[in-house]
mmCIF file of C-alpha atoms and ligand atoms in Angstrom:
data_model
loop_
_atom_site.group_PDB
_atom_site.id
_atom_site.type_symbol
_atom_site.label_atom_id
_atom_site.label_comp_id
_atom_site.label_asym_id
_atom_site.label_seq_id
_atom_site.Cartn_x
_atom_site.Cartn_y
_atom_site.Cartn_z
ATOM 1 C CA MET V 13 -1.754 -10.134 -33.560
ATOM 2 C CA THR V 14 -2.779 -10.624 -29.974
ATOM 3 C CA ARG V 15 -6.478 -10.248 -29.094
ATOM 4 C CA LEU V 16 -8.529 -9.755 -25.977
ATOM 5 C CA ARG V 17 -12.216 -10.542 -25.528
ATOM 6 C CA LEU V 18 -13.997 -7.687 -23.859
ATOM 7 C CA ALA V 19 -17.391 -7.002 -22.482
ATOM 8 C CA THR V 20 -19.427 -4.211 -24.181
ATOM 9 C CA VAL V 21 -21.342 -1.278 -22.870
ATOM 10 C CA ARG V 22 -23.443 -1.373 -26.111
ATOM 11 C CA PRO V 23 -22.844 -3.573 -29.183
ATOM 12 C CA GLN V 24 -19.284 -3.226 -30.477
ATOM 13 C CA GLU V 25 -18.283 -0.716 -27.802
ATOM 14 C CA PRO V 26 -15.764 -2.225 -25.331
ATOM 15 C CA GLU V 27 -16.406 -1.675 -21.668
ATOM 16 C CA ILE V 28 -13.264 0.441 -20.883
ATOM 17 C CA PHE V 29 -14.101 3.412 -18.625
ATOM 18 C CA HIS V 30 -12.631 5.723 -16.031
ATOM 19 C CA SER V 31 -14.408 5.620 -12.615
ATOM 20 C CA LEU V 32 -13.636 5.212 -8.878
ATOM 21 C CA GLN V 33 -12.770 1.657 -7.649
ATOM 22 C CA GLY V 34 -15.975 0.620 -5.850
ATOM 23 C CA GLU V 35 -14.850 -2.372 -3.764
ATOM 24 C CA GLY V 36 -12.136 -3.760 -1.807
ATOM 25 C CA ILE V 37 -8.829 -2.339 -0.405
ATOM 26 C CA SER V 38 -8.579 0.296 -3.203
ATOM 27 C CA MET V 39 -12.123 1.572 -2.830
ATOM 28 C CA GLY V 40 -12.326 5.231 -3.923
ATOM 29 C CA ARG V 41 -9.090 5.185 -6.088
ATOM 30 C CA PRO V 42 -9.639 6.689 -9.537
ATOM 31 C CA SER V 43 -8.987 3.890 -12.005
ATOM 32 C CA VAL V 44 -9.420 2.795 -15.607
ATOM 33 C CA PHE V 45 -11.638 -0.387 -15.720
ATOM 34 C CA VAL V 46 -11.165 -2.775 -18.517
ATOM 35 C CA ARG V 47 -13.978 -5.471 -18.368
ATOM 36 C CA LEU V 48 -13.141 -8.740 -20.007
ATOM 37 C CA SER V 49 -15.685 -11.223 -21.345
ATOM 38 C CA GLY V 50 -16.017 -14.870 -20.302
ATOM 39 C CA CYS V 51 -16.123 -16.656 -16.963
ATOM 40 C CA ASN V 52 -15.432 -20.249 -15.785
ATOM 41 C CA LEU V 53 -18.028 -19.935 -12.969
ATOM 42 C CA ALA V 54 -21.749 -19.262 -13.016
ATOM 43 C CA CYS V 55 -22.883 -17.449 -9.851
ATOM 44 C CA GLN V 56 -26.623 -17.308 -9.529
ATOM 45 C CA TRP V 57 -26.445 -13.715 -8.236
ATOM 46 C CA CYS V 58 -23.739 -12.498 -10.618
ATOM 47 C CA ASP V 59 -24.221 -8.677 -11.328
ATOM 48 C CA THR V 60 -22.208 -8.886 -14.610
ATOM 49 C CA PRO V 61 -24.076 -11.822 -16.368
ATOM 50 C CA TYR V 62 -23.677 -10.204 -19.744
ATOM 51 C CA THR V 63 -20.019 -11.168 -19.527
ATOM 52 C CA TRP V 64 -20.850 -14.955 -19.569
ATOM 53 C CA PHE V 65 -24.593 -15.783 -19.461
ATOM 54 C CA PHE V 66 -24.976 -15.987 -23.238
ATOM 55 C CA THR V 67 -27.933 -17.452 -25.088
ATOM 56 C CA GLY V 68 -27.820 -21.215 -24.777
ATOM 57 C CA HIS V 69 -26.063 -21.183 -21.398
ATOM 58 C CA SER V 70 -28.061 -23.619 -19.075
ATOM 59 C CA ALA V 71 -26.841 -22.490 -15.593
ATOM 60 C CA PRO V 72 -29.561 -20.980 -13.293
ATOM 61 C CA HIS V 73 -29.240 -17.289 -12.868
ATOM 62 C CA ARG V 74 -31.662 -15.246 -10.767
ATOM 63 C CA GLY V 75 -32.041 -12.746 -13.651
ATOM 64 C CA ALA V 76 -33.217 -15.541 -16.021
ATOM 65 C CA GLN V 77 -32.437 -13.228 -19.043
ATOM 66 C CA THR V 78 -29.590 -14.498 -21.279
ATOM 67 C CA TYR V 79 -27.483 -12.223 -23.509
ATOM 68 C CA GLU V 80 -26.554 -12.407 -27.078
ATOM 69 C CA ARG V 81 -22.802 -13.054 -27.355
ATOM 70 C CA ARG V 82 -22.349 -10.886 -30.485
ATOM 71 C CA ASP V 83 -23.904 -7.815 -28.812
ATOM 72 C CA ASN V 84 -22.235 -8.282 -25.419
ATOM 73 C CA SER V 85 -18.661 -9.156 -26.315
ATOM 74 C CA VAL V 86 -16.113 -7.787 -28.745
ATOM 75 C CA THR V 87 -12.647 -9.014 -29.719
ATOM 76 C CA LEU V 88 -9.914 -6.342 -30.079
ATOM 77 C CA ASP V 89 -6.242 -6.180 -30.838
ATOM 78 C CA ILE V 90 -4.200 -5.338 -27.683
ATOM 79 C CA ALA V 91 -2.709 -2.302 -29.553
ATOM 80 C CA ASP V 92 -6.221 -0.846 -29.741
ATOM 81 C CA VAL V 93 -7.002 -1.614 -26.135
ATOM 82 C CA ALA V 94 -3.577 -0.029 -25.088
ATOM 83 C CA ARG V 95 -4.506 3.029 -27.032
ATOM 84 C CA THR V 96 -7.931 3.358 -25.357
ATOM 85 C CA ILE V 97 -6.370 2.905 -21.823
ATOM 86 C CA SER V 98 -3.612 5.459 -22.555
ATOM 87 C CA ALA V 99 -6.073 8.084 -23.560
ATOM 88 C CA PHE V 100 -7.240 8.406 -20.016
ATOM 89 C CA ASP V 101 -5.192 10.602 -17.656
ATOM 90 C CA CYS V 102 -4.944 7.782 -15.069
ATOM 91 C CA ARG V 103 -2.242 5.205 -14.579
ATOM 92 C CA HIS V 104 -4.142 2.786 -12.298
ATOM 93 C CA ILE V 105 -5.821 -0.019 -14.241
ATOM 94 C CA VAL V 106 -8.310 -2.553 -12.984
ATOM 95 C CA PHE V 107 -8.853 -5.678 -15.054
ATOM 96 C CA THR V 108 -12.208 -7.177 -14.212
ATOM 97 C CA GLY V 109 -14.761 -9.428 -15.749
ATOM 98 C CA GLY V 110 -16.064 -12.023 -15.993
ATOM 99 C CA GLU V 111 -12.771 -13.846 -15.098
ATOM 100 C CA PRO V 112 -9.881 -11.889 -16.555
ATOM 101 C CA LEU V 113 -7.255 -14.593 -15.650
ATOM 102 C CA LEU V 114 -8.685 -16.875 -18.395
ATOM 103 C CA GLN V 115 -6.921 -14.441 -20.757
ATOM 104 C CA GLN V 116 -3.499 -14.121 -19.254
ATOM 105 C CA PRO V 117 -1.330 -14.473 -22.355
ATOM 106 C CA ALA V 118 -3.104 -11.540 -23.936
ATOM 107 C CA LEU V 119 -3.042 -9.466 -20.687
ATOM 108 C CA ALA V 120 0.712 -10.085 -20.318
ATOM 109 C CA ALA V 121 1.202 -8.810 -23.922
ATOM 110 C CA LEU V 122 -0.991 -5.857 -23.182
ATOM 111 C CA CYS V 123 0.834 -4.846 -20.000
ATOM 112 C CA ALA V 124 4.186 -5.221 -21.771
ATOM 113 C CA LEU V 125 2.912 -2.835 -24.412
ATOM 114 C CA LEU V 126 1.651 -0.349 -21.788
ATOM 115 C CA GLY V 127 5.018 -0.258 -20.036
ATOM 116 C CA PRO V 128 5.941 -0.070 -16.425
ATOM 117 C CA ASP V 129 4.205 3.171 -15.532
ATOM 118 C CA PHE V 130 0.835 1.528 -14.943
ATOM 119 C CA HIS V 131 -0.445 0.049 -11.610
ATOM 120 C CA ILE V 132 -2.242 -3.288 -12.408
ATOM 121 C CA GLU V 133 -5.021 -4.463 -10.302
ATOM 122 C CA ILE V 134 -6.879 -7.730 -10.981
ATOM 123 C CA GLU V 135 -10.370 -8.802 -9.921
ATOM 124 C CA SER V 136 -10.635 -12.577 -10.084
ATOM 125 C CA ASN V 137 -12.736 -15.349 -8.517
ATOM 126 C CA GLY V 138 -9.571 -17.121 -7.343
ATOM 127 C CA THR V 139 -9.919 -20.328 -9.297
ATOM 128 C CA VAL V 140 -7.143 -19.594 -11.865
ATOM 129 C CA ALA V 141 -3.510 -19.418 -10.870
ATOM 130 C CA LEU V 142 -1.281 -16.732 -12.093
ATOM 131 C CA THR V 143 1.061 -17.742 -14.990
ATOM 132 C CA SER V 144 4.670 -17.105 -14.795
ATOM 133 C CA SER V 145 4.650 -14.632 -17.692
ATOM 134 C CA PHE V 146 1.646 -12.502 -16.414
ATOM 135 C CA ALA V 147 2.543 -12.587 -12.622
ATOM 136 C CA PRO V 148 5.317 -9.957 -12.746
ATOM 137 C CA HIS V 149 2.984 -7.322 -14.250
ATOM 138 C CA VAL V 150 0.467 -7.659 -11.376
ATOM 139 C CA ASP V 151 0.571 -5.216 -8.509
ATOM 140 C CA GLN V 152 -2.696 -6.203 -6.684
ATOM 141 C CA LEU V 153 -5.041 -9.111 -6.735
ATOM 142 C CA ASN V 154 -8.592 -8.666 -5.548
ATOM 143 C CA LEU V 155 -9.823 -12.294 -5.217
ATOM 144 C CA SER V 156 -13.381 -13.227 -4.629
ATOM 145 C CA PRO V 157 -13.549 -16.908 -3.807
ATOM 146 C CA LYS V 158 -17.177 -17.983 -4.099
ATOM 147 C CA LEU V 159 -19.208 -19.442 -1.178
ATOM 148 C CA ARG V 160 -21.884 -22.184 -1.522
ATOM 149 C CA HIS V 161 -24.664 -19.546 -2.002
ATOM 150 C CA SER V 162 -23.095 -18.755 -5.415
ATOM 151 C CA GLY V 163 -24.654 -21.942 -6.716
ATOM 152 C CA ASN V 164 -21.288 -23.298 -8.033
ATOM 153 C CA GLY V 165 -20.056 -26.774 -7.170
ATOM 154 C CA ASP V 166 -17.274 -27.062 -4.706
ATOM 155 C CA ALA V 167 -14.786 -28.425 -7.307
ATOM 156 C CA ALA V 168 -15.435 -25.521 -9.559
ATOM 157 C CA ARG V 169 -15.386 -22.667 -7.103
ATOM 158 C CA LEU V 170 -12.368 -23.718 -5.030
ATOM 159 C CA ASN V 171 -8.918 -24.436 -6.670
ATOM 160 C CA GLU V 172 -6.911 -25.573 -3.593
ATOM 161 C CA ALA V 173 -3.504 -25.101 -5.245
ATOM 162 C CA ALA V 174 -4.367 -21.578 -6.512
ATOM 163 C CA LEU V 175 -5.802 -20.402 -3.147
ATOM 164 C CA GLN V 176 -2.802 -21.799 -1.232
ATOM 165 C CA ALA V 177 -0.457 -19.885 -3.631
ATOM 166 C CA TYR V 178 -2.486 -16.753 -3.244
ATOM 167 C CA ALA V 179 -2.625 -17.029 0.526
ATOM 168 C CA ALA V 180 1.251 -16.797 0.433
ATOM 169 C CA ASP V 181 1.225 -13.849 -1.973
ATOM 170 C CA PRO V 182 1.164 -10.471 -0.292
ATOM 171 C CA ARG V 183 -0.495 -8.939 -3.333
ATOM 172 C CA ALA V 184 -3.637 -10.961 -2.960
ATOM 173 C CA TRP V 185 -6.747 -9.835 -0.939
ATOM 174 C CA PHE V 186 -9.670 -12.044 -0.254
ATOM 175 C CA LYS V 187 -13.031 -10.375 -0.666
ATOM 176 C CA PHE V 188 -16.121 -12.543 0.256
ATOM 177 C CA VAL V 189 -19.640 -11.873 -0.971
ATOM 178 C CA ILE V 190 -21.990 -12.170 2.063
ATOM 179 C CA ALA V 191 -25.720 -12.543 1.789
ATOM 180 C CA SER V 192 -26.477 -13.684 5.309
ATOM 181 C CA PRO V 193 -24.726 -13.826 8.746
ATOM 182 C CA ALA V 194 -24.347 -17.519 8.456
ATOM 183 C CA ASP V 195 -22.064 -17.143 5.484
ATOM 184 C CA ALA V 196 -19.331 -15.887 7.915
ATOM 185 C CA GLU V 197 -18.869 -19.476 9.256
ATOM 186 C CA GLU V 198 -17.976 -20.613 5.789
ATOM 187 C CA VAL V 199 -15.508 -17.819 5.473
ATOM 188 C CA ALA V 200 -13.880 -18.911 8.740
ATOM 189 C CA ASP V 201 -13.705 -22.437 7.560
ATOM 190 C CA LEU V 202 -11.999 -21.412 4.278
ATOM 191 C CA ALA V 203 -9.566 -19.093 6.089
ATOM 192 C CA ALA V 204 -8.467 -21.897 8.289
ATOM 193 C CA ARG V 205 -8.216 -24.426 5.426
ATOM 194 C CA PHE V 206 -6.259 -22.236 3.157
ATOM 195 C CA ALA V 207 -4.295 -20.203 5.722
ATOM 196 C CA LEU V 208 -5.740 -16.954 4.549
ATOM 197 C CA PRO V 209 -4.295 -14.076 6.587
ATOM 198 C CA ALA V 210 -7.048 -12.447 8.678
ATOM 199 C CA ASP V 211 -5.765 -8.915 7.797
ATOM 200 C CA ARG V 212 -6.272 -9.695 4.023
ATOM 201 C CA ILE V 213 -9.811 -10.815 4.293
ATOM 202 C CA LEU V 214 -12.700 -8.508 3.468
ATOM 203 C CA LEU V 215 -16.410 -9.067 3.715
ATOM 204 C CA MET V 216 -18.763 -7.251 1.280
ATOM 205 C CA PRO V 217 -22.520 -7.303 1.321
ATOM 206 C CA GLU V 218 -24.184 -8.997 -1.596
ATOM 207 C CA GLY V 219 -26.665 -6.646 -3.384
ATOM 208 C CA THR V 220 -27.260 -4.529 -6.313
ATOM 209 C CA SER V 221 -29.318 -1.776 -4.721
ATOM 210 C CA ALA V 222 -28.229 0.850 -2.165
ATOM 211 C CA ASN V 223 -31.059 -0.161 0.100
ATOM 212 C CA VAL V 224 -30.153 -3.780 0.305
ATOM 213 C CA LEU V 225 -26.422 -2.831 0.805
ATOM 214 C CA ARG V 226 -27.337 -0.502 3.634
ATOM 215 C CA GLU V 227 -29.484 -3.047 5.443
ATOM 216 C CA ARG V 228 -26.872 -5.744 5.131
ATOM 217 C CA SER V 229 -23.930 -3.499 6.053
ATOM 218 C CA ILE V 230 -25.335 -3.008 9.640
ATOM 219 C CA TRP V 231 -24.998 -6.568 10.617
ATOM 220 C CA LEU V 232 -21.955 -7.173 8.423
ATOM 221 C CA ALA V 233 -19.957 -4.278 9.946
ATOM 222 C CA ALA V 234 -20.634 -5.702 13.428
ATOM 223 C CA LEU V 235 -19.588 -9.124 12.283
ATOM 224 C CA CYS V 236 -16.345 -7.851 10.850
ATOM 225 C CA GLN V 237 -15.525 -6.147 14.068
ATOM 226 C CA THR V 238 -16.125 -9.296 16.014
ATOM 227 C CA GLN V 239 -14.027 -11.432 13.621
ATOM 228 C CA GLY V 240 -11.149 -9.040 13.047
ATOM 229 C CA TRP V 241 -11.850 -8.888 9.119
ATOM 230 C CA ARG V 242 -12.246 -5.740 7.067
ATOM 231 C CA PHE V 243 -15.632 -4.464 5.708
ATOM 232 C CA THR V 244 -15.997 -3.183 2.158
ATOM 233 C CA ASP V 245 -18.985 -1.510 0.652
ATOM 234 C CA ARG V 246 -19.925 -1.370 -3.018
ATOM 235 C CA LEU V 247 -19.388 2.436 -3.624
ATOM 236 C CA HIS V 248 -20.288 2.305 -7.319
ATOM 237 C CA ILE V 249 -23.813 1.031 -6.506
ATOM 238 C CA HIS V 250 -24.399 3.905 -4.093
ATOM 239 C CA LEU V 251 -23.025 6.462 -6.676
ATOM 240 C CA TYR V 252 -24.347 5.147 -9.979
ATOM 241 C CA GLY V 253 -26.692 2.219 -9.317
ATOM 242 C CA ASP V 254 -26.337 -1.141 -11.015
ATOM 243 C CA THR V 255 -25.331 0.111 -14.419
ATOM 244 C CA ARG V 256 -22.678 -0.887 -17.095
ATOM 245 C CA GLY V 257 -19.605 1.249 -17.584
ATOM 246 C CA THR V 258 -19.472 2.751 -14.017
HETATM 247 S S1 SF4 S 12 -17.102 -15.459 -10.811
HETATM 248 FE FE1 SF4 S 12 -17.671 -13.288 -10.975
HETATM 249 S S2 SF4 S 12 -18.080 -12.838 -13.161
HETATM 250 FE FE2 SF4 S 12 -17.990 -15.080 -12.824
HETATM 251 S S3 SF4 S 12 -20.223 -15.673 -12.558
HETATM 252 FE FE3 SF4 S 12 -19.347 -15.328 -10.543
HETATM 253 S S4 SF4 S 12 -19.737 -13.190 -9.994
HETATM 254 FE FE4 SF4 S 12 -20.100 -13.505 -12.233
#
């Protein structure tokens, strides 16, 4: 039996839902989201802390509130996950988290069970390399390498070998979370250091309210124009607010 650890929308109910992709190069595309539990980083502004900021975790998070692991994660057999996914009339899947690439053996088994008709998109922090068994199942990688303002140490947030491999992989897009204009200098440094192609770099405003996103989008859009990078909004925040299962 192969099992996946998933986040929940409420105790024991896995966070698997149909919505529109809210961010990145596929923004607006109807997709089935599968949110996995667990993360190897601890971003202080993380908007899904219930996937990793469990009671006893000592990292600083601006929300301060920790979450009970038993209420906010559930472990399911991949056959049950495949049944839930297949019940939606949608063949575009987004595995998100947390950090979904921490569970690649189970994801590979799940994708094999689903078969070839599904388009598989991954949202990852870019610190975990693809394994040879999972890589063939992946159609698109939305990577979000973390900047200094995330609060993670350099060694934790930047895996040089993984980022170099992703830079050479045309399936990979690099989406940076930007809180202030000065963050763009850090992006430029990382782009040069890891040879990230400019046309696969996207900047996204940090924020979990429509007002903050709108304010930051004004200067961020101008900055993207200057640098030749893409801009991405957070559509789901405008449509549904900062809520689980959307
Ligand atoms: S990498 Fe993503 S899921 Fe993990 S703490 Fe950072 S923002 Fe949250």
